[in-house]
PDB file of C-alpha atoms in Angstrom:
ATOM      1  CA  MET A1366      30.990 -58.711 -25.090  1.00  0.00           C
ATOM      2  CA  SER A1367      30.526 -56.010 -27.649  1.00  0.00           C
ATOM      3  CA  ALA A1368      26.703 -56.681 -27.682  1.00  0.00           C
ATOM      4  CA  LEU A1369      26.143 -56.745 -24.069  1.00  0.00           C
ATOM      5  CA  THR A1370      28.347 -53.414 -23.622  1.00  0.00           C
ATOM      6  CA  LEU A1371      26.037 -51.862 -26.228  1.00  0.00           C
ATOM      7  CA  ARG A1372      22.884 -52.925 -24.463  1.00  0.00           C
ATOM      8  CA  PHE A1373      24.191 -51.569 -20.955  1.00  0.00           C
ATOM      9  CA  SER A1374      25.216 -48.161 -22.838  1.00  0.00           C
ATOM     10  CA  THR A1375      21.916 -47.623 -24.630  1.00  0.00           C
ATOM     11  CA  GLN A1376      20.253 -48.502 -21.260  1.00  0.00           C
ATOM     12  CA  SER A1377      22.460 -46.126 -19.644  1.00  0.00           C
ATOM     13  CA  GLN A1378      21.626 -43.368 -22.247  1.00  0.00           C
ATOM     14  CA  THR A1379      17.736 -44.000 -21.802  1.00  0.00           C
ATOM     15  CA  ASP A1380      18.270 -43.608 -17.858  1.00  0.00           C
ATOM     16  CA  ILE A1381      20.286 -40.475 -18.104  1.00  0.00           C
ATOM     17  CA  ARG A1382      17.673 -39.062 -20.629  1.00  0.00           C
ATOM     18  CA  ARG A1383      14.545 -40.099 -18.010  1.00  0.00           C
ATOM     19  CA  MET A1384      16.659 -38.653 -14.918  1.00  0.00           C
ATOM     20  CA  THR A1385      17.333 -35.441 -16.848  1.00  0.00           C
ATOM     21  CA  GLN A1386      13.742 -34.705 -17.439  1.00  0.00           C
ATOM     22  CA  GLU A1387      12.862 -35.675 -14.025  1.00  0.00           C
ATOM     23  CA  LEU A1388      15.484 -33.135 -12.416  1.00  0.00           C
ATOM     24  CA  SER A1389      14.432 -30.588 -14.511  1.00  0.00           C
ATOM     25  CA  ASP A1390      10.874 -30.875 -13.338  1.00  0.00           C
ATOM     26  CA  LEU A1391      12.025 -31.257  -9.720  1.00  0.00           C
ATOM     27  CA  GLN A1392      13.991 -28.182 -10.059  1.00  0.00           C
ATOM     28  CA  ARG A1393      10.915 -26.207 -11.770  1.00  0.00           C
ATOM     29  CA  GLN A1394       9.115 -27.011  -8.608  1.00  0.00           C
ATOM     30  CA  VAL A1395      11.854 -25.876  -6.172  1.00  0.00           C
ATOM     31  CA  ALA A1396      11.782 -22.555  -8.300  1.00  0.00           C
ATOM     32  CA  SER A1397       8.058 -22.159  -8.752  1.00  0.00           C
ATOM     33  CA  GLY A1398       6.751 -23.961  -5.774  1.00  0.00           C
ATOM     34  CA  SER A1399       3.954 -25.470  -7.876  1.00  0.00           C
ATOM     35  CA  LYS A1400       3.494 -29.063  -8.884  1.00  0.00           C
ATOM     36  CA  ALA A1401       2.808 -28.052 -12.406  1.00  0.00           C
ATOM     37  CA  ASP A1402       3.162 -25.249 -14.919  1.00  0.00           C
ATOM     38  CA  ASP A1403      -0.634 -25.114 -15.600  1.00  0.00           C
ATOM     39  CA  LEU A1404      -3.859 -27.010 -14.881  1.00  0.00           C
ATOM     40  CA  ARG A1405      -3.265 -29.941 -17.530  1.00  0.00           C
ATOM     41  CA  GLY A1406      -0.297 -30.939 -15.753  1.00  0.00           C
ATOM     42  CA  LEU A1407      -2.397 -31.444 -12.502  1.00  0.00           C
ATOM     43  CA  GLY A1408      -4.463 -34.281 -14.330  1.00  0.00           C
ATOM     44  CA  SER A1409      -7.451 -35.316 -12.644  1.00  0.00           C
ATOM     45  CA  ALA A1410      -6.856 -32.899  -9.899  1.00  0.00           C
ATOM     46  CA  ALA A1411      -7.556 -30.054 -12.358  1.00  0.00           C
ATOM     47  CA  GLY A1412     -11.190 -30.287 -11.921  1.00  0.00           C
ATOM     48  CA  ARG A1413     -11.355 -29.912  -7.924  1.00  0.00           C
ATOM     49  CA  VAL A1414      -8.830 -26.892  -8.361  1.00  0.00           C
ATOM     50  CA  ILE A1415     -10.957 -25.189 -10.948  1.00  0.00           C
ATOM     51  CA  SER A1416     -14.218 -25.813  -8.700  1.00  0.00           C
ATOM     52  CA  ALA A1417     -12.295 -24.458  -5.555  1.00  0.00           C
ATOM     53  CA  GLN A1418     -11.144 -21.333  -7.255  1.00  0.00           C
ATOM     54  CA  GLY A1419     -14.550 -20.466  -8.261  1.00  0.00           C
ATOM     55  CA  LEU A1420     -15.909 -20.929  -4.980  1.00  0.00           C
ATOM     56  CA  ARG A1421     -13.124 -18.843  -3.481  1.00  0.00           C
ATOM     57  CA  ALA A1422     -13.432 -16.176  -5.967  1.00  0.00           C
ATOM     58  CA  ALA A1423     -17.204 -15.984  -5.056  1.00  0.00           C
ATOM     59  CA  ALA A1424     -16.363 -15.911  -1.358  1.00  0.00           C
ATOM     60  CA  ASP A1425     -14.008 -13.150  -1.825  1.00  0.00           C
ATOM     61  CA  SER A1426     -16.250 -11.189  -3.737  1.00  0.00           C
ATOM     62  CA  ARG A1427     -18.975 -11.183  -1.516  1.00  0.00           C
ATOM     63  CA  ALA A1428     -16.436 -10.511   1.424  1.00  0.00           C
ATOM     64  CA  SER A1429     -15.757  -7.180  -0.584  1.00  0.00           C
ATOM     65  CA  THR A1430     -19.300  -6.575  -0.888  1.00  0.00           C
ATOM     66  CA  VAL A1431     -19.678  -6.822   2.907  1.00  0.00           C
ATOM     67  CA  ASN A1432     -16.772  -4.612   3.530  1.00  0.00           C
ATOM     68  CA  GLN A1433     -18.263  -1.991   1.215  1.00  0.00           C
ATOM     69  CA  LEU A1434     -21.805  -2.292   3.162  1.00  0.00           C
ATOM     70  CA  ASP A1435     -19.892  -1.977   6.571  1.00  0.00           C
ATOM     71  CA  ALA A1436     -18.363   1.320   5.443  1.00  0.00           C
ATOM     72  CA  ARG A1437     -21.644   2.515   4.084  1.00  0.00           C
ATOM     73  CA  VAL A1438     -23.444   1.454   7.472  1.00  0.00           C
ATOM     74  CA  GLY A1439     -20.652   3.054   9.343  1.00  0.00           C
ATOM     75  CA  GLY A1440     -21.617   6.583   7.621  1.00  0.00           C
ATOM     76  CA  GLN A1441     -25.241   6.118   7.725  1.00  0.00           C
ATOM     77  CA  ALA A1442     -25.025   5.371  11.890  1.00  0.00           C
ATOM     78  CA  ALA A1443     -23.066   8.937  11.834  1.00  0.00           C
ATOM     79  CA  ALA A1444     -25.663  10.635   9.854  1.00  0.00           C
ATOM     80  CA  LEU A1445     -28.482   9.303  12.093  1.00  0.00           C
ATOM     81  CA  SER A1446     -26.383  10.449  15.065  1.00  0.00           C
ATOM     82  CA  GLN A1447     -26.204  13.899  13.488  1.00  0.00           C
ATOM     83  CA  ALA A1448     -30.157  14.015  13.011  1.00  0.00           C
ATOM     84  CA  ALA A1449     -30.843  12.672  16.634  1.00  0.00           C
ATOM     85  CA  SER A1450     -28.484  15.487  18.041  1.00  0.00           C
ATOM     86  CA  SER A1451     -30.076  18.096  15.832  1.00  0.00           C
ATOM     87  CA  ALA A1452     -33.603  17.205  17.388  1.00  0.00           C
ATOM     88  CA  GLU A1453     -32.416  16.924  20.770  1.00  0.00           C
ATOM     89  CA  GLN A1454     -30.359  20.004  20.821  1.00  0.00           C
ATOM     90  CA  LEU A1455     -33.485  22.159  19.694  1.00  0.00           C
ATOM     91  CA  ALA A1456     -35.554  20.275  22.336  1.00  0.00           C
ATOM     92  CA  GLN A1457     -32.783  21.560  24.877  1.00  0.00           C
ATOM     93  CA  SER A1458     -32.794  24.986  23.562  1.00  0.00           C
ATOM     94  CA  ILE A1459     -36.697  25.385  23.996  1.00  0.00           C
ATOM     95  CA  ARG A1460     -36.438  24.037  27.526  1.00  0.00           C
ATOM     96  CA  GLU A1461     -33.997  26.657  28.409  1.00  0.00           C
ATOM     97  CA  ALA A1462     -35.686  28.956  26.859  1.00  0.00           C
ATOM     98  CA  VAL A1463     -38.797  28.463  28.572  1.00  0.00           C
ATOM     99  CA  SER A1464     -36.984  28.088  31.793  1.00  0.00           C
ATOM    100  CA  ALA A1465     -35.325  31.976  31.050  1.00  0.00           C
ATOM    101  CA  SER A1466     -38.900  32.797  30.078  1.00  0.00           C
ATOM    102  CA  ASP A1467     -36.844  34.241  26.810  1.00  0.00           C
ATOM    103  CA  GLY A1468     -37.907  32.844  23.493  1.00  0.00           C
ATOM    104  CA  ARG A1469     -35.796  35.057  21.127  1.00  0.00           C
ATOM    105  CA  ALA A1470     -33.014  32.600  20.580  1.00  0.00           C
ATOM    106  CA  ILE A1471     -35.535  29.694  19.463  1.00  0.00           C
ATOM    107  CA  SER A1472     -35.863  30.960  15.750  1.00  0.00           C
ATOM    108  CA  THR A1473     -32.225  30.432  15.302  1.00  0.00           C
ATOM    109  CA  GLU A1474     -31.909  27.316  17.014  1.00  0.00           C
ATOM    110  CA  LEU A1475     -34.769  26.012  14.745  1.00  0.00           C
ATOM    111  CA  ASN A1476     -33.106  27.010  11.560  1.00  0.00           C
ATOM    112  CA  LEU A1477     -29.868  25.362  12.781  1.00  0.00           C
ATOM    113  CA  ALA A1478     -31.658  22.303  13.745  1.00  0.00           C
ATOM    114  CA  PHE A1479     -33.422  22.188  10.460  1.00  0.00           C
ATOM    115  CA  SER A1480     -30.113  22.520   8.542  1.00  0.00           C
ATOM    116  CA  GLY A1481     -28.619  19.814  10.362  1.00  0.00           C
ATOM    117  CA  ALA A1482     -31.078  17.430   9.955  1.00  0.00           C
ATOM    118  CA  VAL A1483     -31.642  17.938   6.378  1.00  0.00           C
ATOM    119  CA  SER A1484     -28.067  17.590   5.866  1.00  0.00           C
ATOM    120  CA  ALA A1485     -28.017  14.251   7.771  1.00  0.00           C
ATOM    121  CA  LEU A1486     -30.573  12.872   5.804  1.00  0.00           C
ATOM    122  CA  ASN A1487     -29.041  13.859   2.486  1.00  0.00           C
ATOM    123  CA  GLU A1488     -25.766  12.392   3.476  1.00  0.00           C
ATOM    124  CA  THR A1489     -24.500  10.232   0.585  1.00  0.00           C
ATOM    125  CA  TRP A1490     -22.071   7.229   0.464  1.00  0.00           C
ATOM    126  CA  ASN A1491     -19.774   6.902  -3.003  1.00  0.00           C
ATOM    127  CA  GLY A1492     -22.237   9.656  -4.456  1.00  0.00           C
ATOM    128  CA  GLN A1493     -25.362   7.513  -3.588  1.00  0.00           C
ATOM    129  CA  PRO A1494     -27.931   8.820  -1.102  1.00  0.00           C
ATOM    130  CA  LEU A1495     -28.232   6.892   2.049  1.00  0.00           C
ATOM    131  CA  PHE A1496     -31.790   7.334   2.890  1.00  0.00           C
ATOM    132  CA  ALA A1497     -33.574   7.512  -0.804  1.00  0.00           C
ATOM    133  CA  GLY A1498     -34.304   4.037  -1.172  1.00  0.00           C
ATOM    134  CA  GLU A1499     -33.796   2.369  -4.406  1.00  0.00           C
ATOM    135  CA  HIS A1500     -33.706   6.143  -5.967  1.00  0.00           C
ATOM    136  CA  LEU A1501     -30.402   6.799  -7.465  1.00  0.00           C
ATOM    137  CA  GLY A1502     -30.986  10.568  -8.222  1.00  0.00           C
ATOM    138  CA  GLY A1503     -30.662  13.805  -5.851  1.00  0.00           C
ATOM    139  CA  PRO A1504     -30.937  13.978  -2.440  1.00  0.00           C
ATOM    140  CA  PRO A1505     -34.306  12.393  -0.632  1.00  0.00           C
ATOM    141  CA  VAL A1506     -35.022  15.718   0.968  1.00  0.00           C
ATOM    142  CA  LYS A1507     -36.018  18.440  -1.495  1.00  0.00           C
ATOM    143  CA  VAL A1508     -36.927  21.369   0.987  1.00  0.00           C
ATOM    144  CA  SER A1509     -33.531  23.355   2.072  1.00  0.00           C
ATOM    145  CA  THR A1510     -35.385  26.044   4.123  1.00  0.00           C
ATOM    146  CA  LEU A1511     -38.120  26.447   6.615  1.00  0.00           C
ATOM    147  CA  GLN A1512     -39.955  28.529   4.502  1.00  0.00           C
ATOM    148  CA  GLU A1513     -40.126  25.612   2.024  1.00  0.00           C
ATOM    149  CA  LEU A1514     -41.134  23.452   4.514  1.00  0.00           C
ATOM    150  CA  GLN A1515     -44.263  25.601   5.339  1.00  0.00           C
ATOM    151  CA  ALA A1516     -45.082  25.840   1.767  1.00  0.00           C
ATOM    152  CA  ALA A1517     -44.942  22.205   1.006  1.00  0.00           C
ATOM    153  CA  THR A1518     -48.392  20.757   0.952  1.00  0.00           C
ATOM    154  CA  THR A1519     -47.664  16.795   0.149  1.00  0.00           C
ATOM    155  CA  PRO A1520     -44.953  14.439   1.153  1.00  0.00           C
ATOM    156  CA  ASP A1521     -43.759  14.474  -2.762  1.00  0.00           C
ATOM    157  CA  ASP A1522     -43.111  18.353  -2.134  1.00  0.00           C
ATOM    158  CA  ILE A1523     -40.456  17.596   0.465  1.00  0.00           C
ATOM    159  CA  PHE A1524     -39.306  13.932  -0.291  1.00  0.00           C
ATOM    160  CA  ASP A1525     -37.732  12.456  -3.626  1.00  0.00           C
ATOM    161  CA  GLU A1526     -37.109   8.918  -2.947  1.00  0.00           C
ATOM    162  CA  GLY A1527     -37.722   5.409  -4.465  1.00  0.00           C
ATOM    163  CA  ALA A1528     -40.926   3.235  -3.777  1.00  0.00           C
ATOM    164  CA  ARG A1529     -38.842   0.551  -2.239  1.00  0.00           C
ATOM    165  CA  HIS A1530     -35.918   0.353   0.180  1.00  0.00           C
ATOM    166  CA  GLN A1531     -32.715  -0.645  -0.991  1.00  0.00           C
ATOM    167  CA  VAL A1532     -32.051  -4.071   0.080  1.00  0.00           C
ATOM    168  CA  VAL A1533     -29.243  -6.592  -0.019  1.00  0.00           C
ATOM    169  CA  ASP A1534     -28.741 -10.256  -0.087  1.00  0.00           C
ATOM    170  CA  LEU A1535     -25.791 -11.846   1.594  1.00  0.00           C
ATOM    171  CA  GLY A1536     -26.507 -14.970   0.100  1.00  0.00           C
ATOM    172  CA  ALA A1537     -28.522 -16.669   2.646  1.00  0.00           C
ATOM    173  CA  GLY A1538     -31.726 -15.900   0.693  1.00  0.00           C
ATOM    174  CA  THR A1539     -32.995 -13.264   3.087  1.00  0.00           C
ATOM    175  CA  PRO A1540     -32.895  -9.752   1.974  1.00  0.00           C
ATOM    176  CA  ILE A1541     -31.642  -7.027   4.424  1.00  0.00           C
ATOM    177  CA  THR A1542     -32.901  -3.747   4.466  1.00  0.00           C
ATOM    178  CA  ILE A1543     -29.990  -1.467   4.439  1.00  0.00           C
ATOM    179  CA  ALA A1544     -31.742   1.771   6.009  1.00  0.00           C
ATOM    180  CA  ASN A1545     -35.336   3.232   6.115  1.00  0.00           C
ATOM    181  CA  LYS A1546     -36.102   5.869   3.911  1.00  0.00           C
ATOM    182  CA  ALA A1547     -35.784   9.606   4.607  1.00  0.00           C
ATOM    183  CA  SER A1548     -39.923  10.126   4.911  1.00  0.00           C
ATOM    184  CA  GLU A1549     -39.936   7.329   7.490  1.00  0.00           C
ATOM    185  CA  LEU A1550     -37.243   8.751   9.648  1.00  0.00           C
ATOM    186  CA  SER A1551     -38.094  12.335   9.423  1.00  0.00           C
ATOM    187  CA  ALA A1552     -41.659  12.929   8.551  1.00  0.00           C
ATOM    188  CA  ALA A1553     -43.031  13.512  12.216  1.00  0.00           C
ATOM    189  CA  LEU A1554     -39.573  15.664  12.895  1.00  0.00           C
ATOM    190  CA  PHE A1555     -40.452  17.916   9.896  1.00  0.00           C
ATOM    191  CA  GLU A1556     -44.036  18.213  10.984  1.00  0.00           C
ATOM    192  CA  THR A1557     -42.869  19.510  14.617  1.00  0.00           C
ATOM    193  CA  MET A1558     -40.628  21.806  12.978  1.00  0.00           C
ATOM    194  CA  ARG A1559     -43.225  23.258  10.924  1.00  0.00           C
ATOM    195  CA  GLY A1560     -45.533  23.712  13.839  1.00  0.00           C
ATOM    196  CA  LEU A1561     -42.697  25.745  15.749  1.00  0.00           C
ATOM    197  CA  GLN A1562     -42.150  27.971  12.570  1.00  0.00           C
ATOM    198  CA  GLY A1563     -45.668  28.453  12.709  1.00  0.00           C
ATOM    199  CA  MET A1564     -45.581  29.569  16.248  1.00  0.00           C
ATOM    200  CA  VAL A1565     -42.686  31.806  15.642  1.00  0.00           C
ATOM    201  CA  ASP A1566     -44.319  33.379  12.528  1.00  0.00           C
ATOM    202  CA  ALA A1567     -47.473  33.975  14.755  1.00  0.00           C
ATOM    203  CA  ALA A1568     -45.409  35.902  17.191  1.00  0.00           C
ATOM    204  CA  GLY A1569     -44.311  38.241  14.366  1.00  0.00           C
ATOM    205  CA  GLY A1570     -41.034  36.399  13.350  1.00  0.00           C
ATOM    206  CA  GLU A1571     -39.664  35.806  16.936  1.00  0.00           C
ATOM    207  CA  ILE A1572     -40.912  34.743  20.498  1.00  0.00           C
ATOM    208  CA  GLY A1573     -40.317  37.215  22.625  1.00  0.00           C
ATOM    209  CA  ALA A1574     -39.556  37.831  26.561  1.00  0.00           C
ATOM    210  CA  PRO A1575     -41.234  37.043  28.536  1.00  0.00           C
ATOM    211  CA  ILE A1576     -42.987  33.720  27.341  1.00  0.00           C
ATOM    212  CA  THR A1577     -46.595  33.774  27.870  1.00  0.00           C
ATOM    213  CA  ALA A1578     -47.993  30.816  29.682  1.00  0.00           C
ATOM    214  CA  ALA A1579     -49.744  29.575  26.475  1.00  0.00           C
ATOM    215  CA  GLN A1580     -46.451  29.718  24.546  1.00  0.00           C
ATOM    216  CA  ARG A1581     -44.575  27.840  27.520  1.00  0.00           C
ATOM    217  CA  ASP A1582     -47.019  25.007  27.538  1.00  0.00           C
ATOM    218  CA  GLN A1583     -46.882  24.806  23.481  1.00  0.00           C
ATOM    219  CA  LEU A1584     -43.058  24.835  23.563  1.00  0.00           C
ATOM    220  CA  LEU A1585     -42.915  22.249  26.295  1.00  0.00           C
ATOM    221  CA  ALA A1586     -45.158  20.162  24.345  1.00  0.00           C
ATOM    222  CA  ILE A1587     -42.927  20.612  21.220  1.00  0.00           C
ATOM    223  CA  ALA A1588     -39.615  20.070  23.184  1.00  0.00           C
ATOM    224  CA  GLY A1589     -41.252  16.531  24.254  1.00  0.00           C
ATOM    225  CA  GLN A1590     -42.051  15.705  20.499  1.00  0.00           C
ATOM    226  CA  LEU A1591     -38.363  16.557  19.664  1.00  0.00           C
ATOM    227  CA  THR A1592     -37.082  14.261  22.164  1.00  0.00           C
ATOM    228  CA  ASP A1593     -39.199  11.395  21.051  1.00  0.00           C
ATOM    229  CA  GLU A1594     -38.198  12.054  17.263  1.00  0.00           C
ATOM    230  CA  ALA A1595     -34.533  12.112  18.604  1.00  0.00           C
ATOM    231  CA  ARG A1596     -34.930   9.053  20.247  1.00  0.00           C
ATOM    232  CA  GLY A1597     -36.587   7.552  16.871  1.00  0.00           C
ATOM    233  CA  PHE A1598     -33.080   8.420  15.378  1.00  0.00           C
ATOM    234  CA  THR A1599     -31.041   6.843  18.077  1.00  0.00           C
ATOM    235  CA  ASN A1600     -33.051   3.810  17.715  1.00  0.00           C
ATOM    236  CA  ALA A1601     -32.464   3.884  13.508  1.00  0.00           C
ATOM    237  CA  GLU A1602     -28.802   4.407  14.786  1.00  0.00           C
ATOM    238  CA  GLY A1603     -28.993   1.148  16.975  1.00  0.00           C
ATOM    239  CA  ARG A1604     -30.254  -0.979  14.120  1.00  0.00           C
ATOM    240  CA  ALA A1605     -27.503   0.319  11.957  1.00  0.00           C
ATOM    241  CA  GLY A1606     -25.004  -0.903  14.515  1.00  0.00           C
ATOM    242  CA  GLN A1607     -26.575  -4.361  14.536  1.00  0.00           C
ATOM    243  CA  LEU A1608     -26.078  -4.538  10.832  1.00  0.00           C
ATOM    244  CA  GLN A1609     -22.348  -3.809  11.326  1.00  0.00           C
ATOM    245  CA  THR A1610     -22.092  -6.464  13.788  1.00  0.00           C
ATOM    246  CA  ARG A1611     -23.964  -8.750  11.375  1.00  0.00           C
ATOM    247  CA  PHE A1612     -21.557  -7.782   8.782  1.00  0.00           C
ATOM    248  CA  ALA A1613     -18.577  -8.386  10.966  1.00  0.00           C
ATOM    249  CA  ALA A1614     -19.591 -11.921  11.644  1.00  0.00           C
ATOM    250  CA  GLU A1615     -20.542 -12.591   7.936  1.00  0.00           C
ATOM    251  CA  ARG A1616     -16.917 -11.173   6.910  1.00  0.00           C
ATOM    252  CA  VAL A1617     -15.067 -13.553   9.440  1.00  0.00           C
ATOM    253  CA  ARG A1618     -16.971 -16.394   8.019  1.00  0.00           C
ATOM    254  CA  LEU A1619     -16.154 -15.548   4.212  1.00  0.00           C
ATOM    255  CA  GLN A1620     -12.793 -15.094   5.295  1.00  0.00           C
ATOM    256  CA  ASP A1621     -12.550 -18.682   6.944  1.00  0.00           C
ATOM    257  CA  ARG A1622     -14.233 -20.178   4.018  1.00  0.00           C
ATOM    258  CA  SER A1623     -11.881 -18.574   1.391  1.00  0.00           C
ATOM    259  CA  ASN A1624      -8.874 -19.667   3.569  1.00  0.00           C
ATOM    260  CA  LEU A1625     -10.131 -22.909   3.676  1.00  0.00           C
ATOM    261  CA  LEU A1626     -10.561 -23.146  -0.010  1.00  0.00           C
ATOM    262  CA  LEU A1627      -7.170 -21.532  -0.667  1.00  0.00           C
ATOM    263  CA  LYS A1628      -5.649 -24.710   1.628  1.00  0.00           C
ATOM    264  CA  GLU A1629      -7.629 -27.183  -0.723  1.00  0.00           C
ATOM    265  CA  ILE A1630      -6.258 -25.476  -3.886  1.00  0.00           C
ATOM    266  CA  GLY A1631      -2.589 -25.319  -2.311  1.00  0.00           C
ATOM    267  CA  GLU A1632      -3.033 -29.222  -1.438  1.00  0.00           C
ATOM    268  CA  GLN A1633      -3.654 -29.842  -5.002  1.00  0.00           C
ATOM    269  CA  THR A1634      -1.119 -27.514  -6.754  1.00  0.00           C
ATOM    270  CA  ASP A1635       1.663 -26.739  -4.299  1.00  0.00           C
ATOM    271  CA  ALA A1636       4.829 -28.575  -4.277  1.00  0.00           C
ATOM    272  CA  ASP A1637       5.982 -30.600  -0.931  1.00  0.00           C
ATOM    273  CA  LEU A1638       9.327 -28.776  -1.063  1.00  0.00           C
ATOM    274  CA  ALA A1639      10.777 -31.193   1.477  1.00  0.00           C
ATOM    275  CA  GLU A1640       9.630 -34.237  -0.373  1.00  0.00           C
ATOM    276  CA  VAL A1641      10.763 -32.669  -3.549  1.00  0.00           C
ATOM    277  CA  SER A1642      14.289 -31.984  -2.140  1.00  0.00           C
ATOM    278  CA  ILE A1643      14.565 -35.444  -0.911  1.00  0.00           C
ATOM    279  CA  ARG A1644      13.641 -36.851  -4.553  1.00  0.00           C
ATOM    280  CA  LEU A1645      15.951 -34.435  -5.900  1.00  0.00           C
ATOM    281  CA  ASN A1646      18.975 -35.677  -3.930  1.00  0.00           C
ATOM    282  CA  SER A1647      18.104 -39.282  -4.593  1.00  0.00           C
ATOM    283  CA  LEU A1648      17.814 -38.613  -8.115  1.00  0.00           C
ATOM    284  CA  LEU A1649      21.052 -36.755  -8.582  1.00  0.00           C
ATOM    285  CA  VAL A1650      23.020 -39.736  -6.921  1.00  0.00           C
ATOM    286  CA  GLN A1651      21.192 -42.415  -9.616  1.00  0.00           C
ATOM    287  CA  TYR A1652      22.124 -39.604 -12.035  1.00  0.00           C
ATOM    288  CA  GLU A1653      26.026 -39.600 -11.351  1.00  0.00           C
ATOM    289  CA  ALA A1654      25.844 -43.436 -10.933  1.00  0.00           C
ATOM    290  CA  SER A1655      24.509 -43.674 -14.280  1.00  0.00           C
ATOM    291  CA  ALA A1656      26.586 -41.103 -15.733  1.00  0.00           C
ATOM    292  CA  LYS A1657      29.604 -42.730 -14.503  1.00  0.00           C
ATOM    293  CA  THR A1658      28.304 -46.140 -15.851  1.00  0.00           C
ATOM    294  CA  PHE A1659      27.791 -44.728 -19.194  1.00  0.00           C
ATOM    295  CA  ALA A1660      31.265 -43.005 -19.327  1.00  0.00           C
ATOM    296  CA  ASP A1661      33.143 -46.179 -18.196  1.00  0.00           C
ATOM    297  CA  LEU A1662      31.271 -48.252 -21.001  1.00  0.00           C
ATOM    298  CA  SER A1663      31.838 -45.805 -23.430  1.00  0.00           C
ATOM    299  CA  LYS A1664      35.957 -46.103 -22.878  1.00  0.00           C
ATOM    300  CA  LEU A1665      35.581 -49.914 -23.479  1.00  0.00           C
ATOM    301  CA  THR A1666      37.099 -50.865 -26.916  1.00  0.00           C
ATOM    302  CA  LEU A1667      38.701 -54.432 -28.358  1.00  0.00           C
ATOM    303  CA  LEU A1668      41.978 -52.811 -27.520  1.00  0.00           C
ATOM    304  CA  ASN A1669      41.156 -52.567 -24.035  1.00  0.00           C
ATOM    305  CA  TYR A1670      39.988 -56.085 -23.953  1.00  0.00           C
ATOM    306  CA  LEU A1671      43.194 -57.614 -25.815  1.00  0.00           C
TER     307      LEU A1671
END
């Protein structure tokens, strides 16, 4: 009887010790929501978790890059809109001057349009010029006045930009050009403005009133050129809008991928709280039964038997 009691007592102690450890682990899962404290506790699933975490980090990093590019292209579109507006406003002012046969305001409008175009083309984003290609130094348009534009003899006197466009690869293996360079966008516009300034200079610094027939024909031709050049900026703005649409689609795709990987990681690492709760309650019942058995066996002595 004593040997049997000892055996049952030892077994009860072993069961209680085991259940205490299991209860502790289940309570930890309830508190943390995780199956294990670290990757080692996940066993064979650790490799899959590490791989999924790496893929998710890469997707999130690319999504962050896409968000930044989207903001940049938004600023780019606004700058192109400003340049288009400057050219079109000058064209409209010239037509109104011809209609009124009074060209005295043309010089002022020309200076305003030139300043607006230069400001737009020298726009930056996070300190980086938008239309300078890979060049990361100063603004791409070096001239700041019409007099400097008149004095320029080569494109290098006007523009300071990289030899190549700035491109980005979203991971599809096809580099995307973010924006055209300032010289590509504005060379024709600046040449038209140079011609108009030459016309103003030839008239003694101001096109007077009334406007002569020769001046009228020349001004209307310049207005037509300015409208065409404004349309070029508008087309570039439209391409920027297409990039934003593409970035938005890529952002959704990357977010979906990140969410799918997060779900995969959760399936491997997150505790099933409903299942843990059931196991916890069941184990508590077993623990109480084993504890009672151990307590009862501990009270047995030879006196009780006698």
